[in-house]
mmCIF file of C-alpha atoms in Angstrom:
data_model
loop_
_atom_site.group_PDB
_atom_site.id
_atom_site.type_symbol
_atom_site.label_atom_id
_atom_site.label_comp_id
_atom_site.label_asym_id
_atom_site.label_seq_id
_atom_site.Cartn_x
_atom_site.Cartn_y
_atom_site.Cartn_z
ATOM 1 C CA UNK S 25 0.000 0.000 0.000
ATOM 2 C CA UNK S 26 2.756 2.470 0.938
ATOM 3 C CA UNK S 27 4.648 1.688 -2.270
ATOM 4 C CA UNK S 28 1.495 2.264 -4.326
ATOM 5 C CA UNK S 29 0.980 5.628 -2.654
ATOM 6 C CA UNK S 30 4.621 6.567 -3.239
ATOM 7 C CA UNK S 31 4.482 5.497 -6.895
ATOM 8 C CA UNK S 32 1.316 7.481 -7.579
ATOM 9 C CA UNK S 33 2.757 10.486 -5.764
ATOM 10 C CA UNK S 34 5.949 10.349 -7.830
ATOM 11 C CA UNK S 35 3.990 10.057 -11.079
ATOM 12 C CA UNK S 36 1.939 13.156 -10.211
ATOM 13 C CA UNK S 37 4.953 15.480 -10.483
ATOM 14 C CA UNK S 38 4.830 17.327 -13.809
ATOM 15 C CA UNK S 39 7.706 19.826 -13.909
ATOM 16 C CA UNK S 40 9.036 19.092 -17.397
ATOM 17 C CA UNK S 41 11.495 16.383 -16.322
ATOM 18 C CA UNK S 42 10.596 12.770 -17.118
ATOM 19 C CA UNK S 43 9.930 10.320 -14.315
ATOM 20 C CA UNK S 44 12.980 8.298 -15.368
ATOM 21 C CA UNK S 45 15.259 11.359 -15.273
ATOM 22 C CA UNK S 46 13.839 12.561 -11.954
ATOM 23 C CA UNK S 47 14.505 9.129 -10.470
ATOM 24 C CA UNK S 48 18.108 9.105 -11.741
ATOM 25 C CA UNK S 49 18.691 12.647 -10.456
ATOM 26 C CA UNK S 50 17.249 11.720 -7.054
ATOM 27 C CA UNK S 51 19.505 8.657 -6.870
ATOM 28 C CA UNK S 52 22.509 10.961 -7.345
ATOM 29 C CA UNK S 53 21.178 13.571 -4.943
ATOM 30 C CA UNK S 54 20.585 10.848 -2.346
ATOM 31 C CA UNK S 55 24.275 9.907 -2.577
ATOM 32 C CA UNK S 56 25.166 13.600 -2.288
ATOM 33 C CA UNK S 57 22.921 13.945 0.758
ATOM 34 C CA UNK S 58 24.533 10.903 2.376
ATOM 35 C CA UNK S 59 28.047 12.200 1.674
ATOM 36 C CA UNK S 60 27.146 15.665 2.943
ATOM 37 C CA UNK S 61 25.598 14.323 6.135
ATOM 38 C CA UNK S 62 28.540 11.994 6.737
ATOM 39 C CA UNK S 63 30.941 14.915 6.248
ATOM 40 C CA UNK S 64 28.806 17.014 8.616
ATOM 41 C CA UNK S 65 29.018 14.321 11.289
ATOM 42 C CA UNK S 66 32.768 13.823 10.809
ATOM 43 C CA UNK S 67 33.437 17.575 10.919
ATOM 44 C CA UNK S 68 31.310 18.017 14.043
ATOM 45 C CA UNK S 69 33.099 15.089 15.705
ATOM 46 C CA UNK S 70 36.485 16.632 14.919
ATOM 47 C CA UNK S 71 35.293 20.037 16.191
ATOM 48 C CA UNK S 72 34.499 18.430 19.538
ATOM 49 C CA UNK S 73 37.668 16.365 19.781
ATOM 50 C CA UNK S 74 40.502 18.353 18.192
ATOM 51 C CA UNK S 75 43.513 19.078 20.431
ATOM 52 C CA UNK S 76 46.988 20.497 20.013
ATOM 53 C CA UNK S 77 48.666 23.741 19.004
ATOM 54 C CA UNK S 78 46.136 24.425 16.203
ATOM 55 C CA UNK S 79 43.164 23.842 18.513
ATOM 56 C CA UNK S 80 41.570 27.291 18.309
ATOM 57 C CA UNK S 81 42.042 27.652 14.551
ATOM 58 C CA UNK S 82 40.690 24.184 13.803
ATOM 59 C CA UNK S 83 37.903 24.305 16.384
ATOM 60 C CA UNK S 84 36.546 27.511 14.815
ATOM 61 C CA UNK S 85 37.113 26.370 11.222
ATOM 62 C CA UNK S 86 35.380 23.049 11.827
ATOM 63 C CA UNK S 87 32.454 24.849 13.484
ATOM 64 C CA UNK S 88 31.961 27.121 10.476
ATOM 65 C CA UNK S 89 32.111 24.137 8.144
ATOM 66 C CA UNK S 90 29.691 21.914 10.045
ATOM 67 C CA UNK S 91 27.188 24.775 10.377
ATOM 68 C CA UNK S 92 27.305 25.290 6.612
ATOM 69 C CA UNK S 93 26.904 21.539 6.044
ATOM 70 C CA UNK S 94 23.845 21.448 8.324
ATOM 71 C CA UNK S 95 22.137 23.979 6.056
ATOM 72 C CA UNK S 96 23.296 22.092 2.959
ATOM 73 C CA UNK S 97 21.697 18.791 3.955
ATOM 74 C CA UNK S 98 18.377 20.596 4.221
ATOM 75 C CA UNK S 99 18.748 22.142 0.746
ATOM 76 C CA UNK S 100 19.649 18.803 -0.833
ATOM 77 C CA UNK S 101 16.814 16.947 0.910
ATOM 78 C CA UNK S 102 14.334 19.637 -0.113
ATOM 79 C CA UNK S 103 15.451 19.355 -3.756
ATOM 80 C CA UNK S 104 14.852 15.593 -3.590
ATOM 81 C CA UNK S 105 11.359 16.285 -2.243
ATOM 82 C CA UNK S 106 10.678 18.872 -4.962
ATOM 83 C CA UNK S 107 11.505 16.175 -7.524
ATOM 84 C CA UNK S 108 8.789 14.029 -5.968
ATOM 85 C CA UNK S 109 10.726 11.453 -3.970
ATOM 86 C CA UNK S 110 11.327 10.845 -0.270
ATOM 87 C CA UNK S 111 14.753 11.893 0.985
ATOM 88 C CA UNK S 112 16.871 9.307 2.790
ATOM 89 C CA UNK S 113 17.224 10.228 6.425
ATOM 90 C CA UNK S 114 18.598 7.391 8.517
ATOM 91 C CA UNK S 115 22.132 6.386 9.474
ATOM 92 C CA UNK S 116 21.492 3.016 7.838
ATOM 93 C CA UNK S 117 20.539 4.625 4.516
ATOM 94 C CA UNK S 118 23.410 7.121 4.689
ATOM 95 C CA UNK S 119 25.910 4.345 5.461
ATOM 96 C CA UNK S 120 24.786 2.462 2.341
ATOM 97 C CA UNK S 121 24.867 5.531 0.101
ATOM 98 C CA UNK S 122 27.941 7.448 1.337
ATOM 99 C CA UNK S 123 31.406 7.226 -0.185
ATOM 100 C CA UNK S 124 33.025 8.754 2.916
ATOM 101 C CA UNK S 125 34.421 6.415 5.583
ATOM 102 C CA UNK S 126 33.748 7.084 9.242
ATOM 103 C CA UNK S 127 36.654 8.190 11.413
ATOM 104 C CA UNK S 128 38.217 5.551 13.644
ATOM 105 C CA UNK S 129 38.845 6.765 17.176
ATOM 106 C CA UNK S 130 40.133 10.297 17.654
ATOM 107 C CA UNK S 131 42.792 11.106 15.063
ATOM 108 C CA UNK S 132 45.564 13.637 15.616
ATOM 109 C CA UNK S 133 44.769 17.153 14.364
ATOM 110 C CA UNK S 134 46.742 16.777 11.113
ATOM 111 C CA UNK S 135 45.045 13.445 10.404
ATOM 112 C CA UNK S 136 41.683 15.137 10.991
ATOM 113 C CA UNK S 137 42.622 17.748 8.404
ATOM 114 C CA UNK S 138 43.706 15.063 5.900
ATOM 115 C CA UNK S 139 40.476 13.122 6.405
ATOM 116 C CA UNK S 140 38.403 16.257 5.921
ATOM 117 C CA UNK S 141 40.298 17.195 2.743
ATOM 118 C CA UNK S 142 39.580 13.716 1.365
ATOM 119 C CA UNK S 143 35.926 13.956 2.408
ATOM 120 C CA UNK S 144 35.445 17.458 0.932
ATOM 121 C CA UNK S 145 36.921 16.197 -2.339
ATOM 122 C CA UNK S 146 34.697 13.082 -2.228
ATOM 123 C CA UNK S 147 31.578 15.240 -1.909
ATOM 124 C CA UNK S 148 32.769 17.304 -4.869
ATOM 125 C CA UNK S 149 33.203 14.143 -6.969
ATOM 126 C CA UNK S 150 29.757 12.906 -5.967
ATOM 127 C CA UNK S 151 28.179 16.224 -6.985
ATOM 128 C CA UNK S 152 30.115 16.322 -10.261
ATOM 129 C CA UNK S 153 29.023 12.765 -11.160
ATOM 130 C CA UNK S 154 25.356 13.833 -11.159
ATOM 131 C CA UNK S 155 25.833 16.530 -13.810
ATOM 132 C CA UNK S 156 25.426 14.384 -16.961
ATOM 133 C CA UNK S 157 21.869 13.332 -16.111
ATOM 134 C CA UNK S 158 21.024 16.790 -14.723
ATOM 135 C CA UNK S 159 22.261 18.468 -17.916
ATOM 136 C CA UNK S 160 20.485 15.971 -20.173
ATOM 137 C CA UNK S 161 17.223 16.604 -18.288
ATOM 138 C CA UNK S 162 17.645 20.419 -18.373
ATOM 139 C CA UNK S 163 17.278 20.457 -14.579
ATOM 140 C CA UNK S 164 18.695 23.915 -13.930
ATOM 141 C CA UNK S 165 17.695 24.131 -10.241
ATOM 142 C CA UNK S 166 19.632 20.958 -9.463
ATOM 143 C CA UNK S 167 22.551 22.109 -11.624
ATOM 144 C CA UNK S 168 22.628 25.368 -9.645
ATOM 145 C CA UNK S 169 22.581 23.480 -6.339
ATOM 146 C CA UNK S 170 25.396 21.184 -7.500
ATOM 147 C CA UNK S 171 27.513 24.126 -8.693
ATOM 148 C CA UNK S 172 27.116 25.900 -5.358
ATOM 149 C CA UNK S 173 27.981 22.734 -3.428
ATOM 150 C CA UNK S 174 31.077 22.055 -5.532
ATOM 151 C CA UNK S 175 32.341 25.624 -5.087
ATOM 152 C CA UNK S 176 32.011 25.353 -1.303
ATOM 153 C CA UNK S 177 33.630 21.912 -1.058
ATOM 154 C CA UNK S 178 36.503 22.806 -3.385
ATOM 155 C CA UNK S 179 37.181 25.952 -1.345
ATOM 156 C CA UNK S 180 37.002 24.069 1.960
ATOM 157 C CA UNK S 181 39.378 21.394 0.656
ATOM 158 C CA UNK S 182 41.829 24.094 -0.451
ATOM 159 C CA UNK S 183 41.663 25.884 2.909
ATOM 160 C CA UNK S 184 42.176 22.651 4.847
ATOM 161 C CA UNK S 185 44.957 21.529 2.501
ATOM 162 C CA UNK S 186 46.706 24.865 3.067
ATOM 163 C CA UNK S 187 47.032 24.031 6.768
ATOM 164 C CA UNK S 188 49.143 21.003 5.848
ATOM 165 C CA UNK S 189 51.652 22.898 3.676
#
């Protein structure tokens, strides 16, 4: 019954993007949401647990980044909903969909930075991988969202990487 309701709800969306394309876009956005949420959680964890001579710098940087990520997960989930599909929202779903590994224990500050660089770059790759279907479907709102996300993640990766130089 629930699947029937979901299927009829999905079919009722008529925004000029085919059902097949909307489904493929949502599959990509769901991976992006999972990566973004996993990065949010990792960044927040590191904010709480960072120590050492760069404590204040990293504590504040991580806080700014996780706050931005918290807003981003909402934007991505809302785009999924606008396309007519439910957004994933559980740890179990995110674990299946995310390309970002969880942190083991409490890494040293420089290892935190390295992990976050890798994770920022992973989110960028996930966003970039969605573009072919988004472009083919002429889904400009999703393309705009992806472009904004990539700019933020590329900048964050650069700023974090600069701390390792």
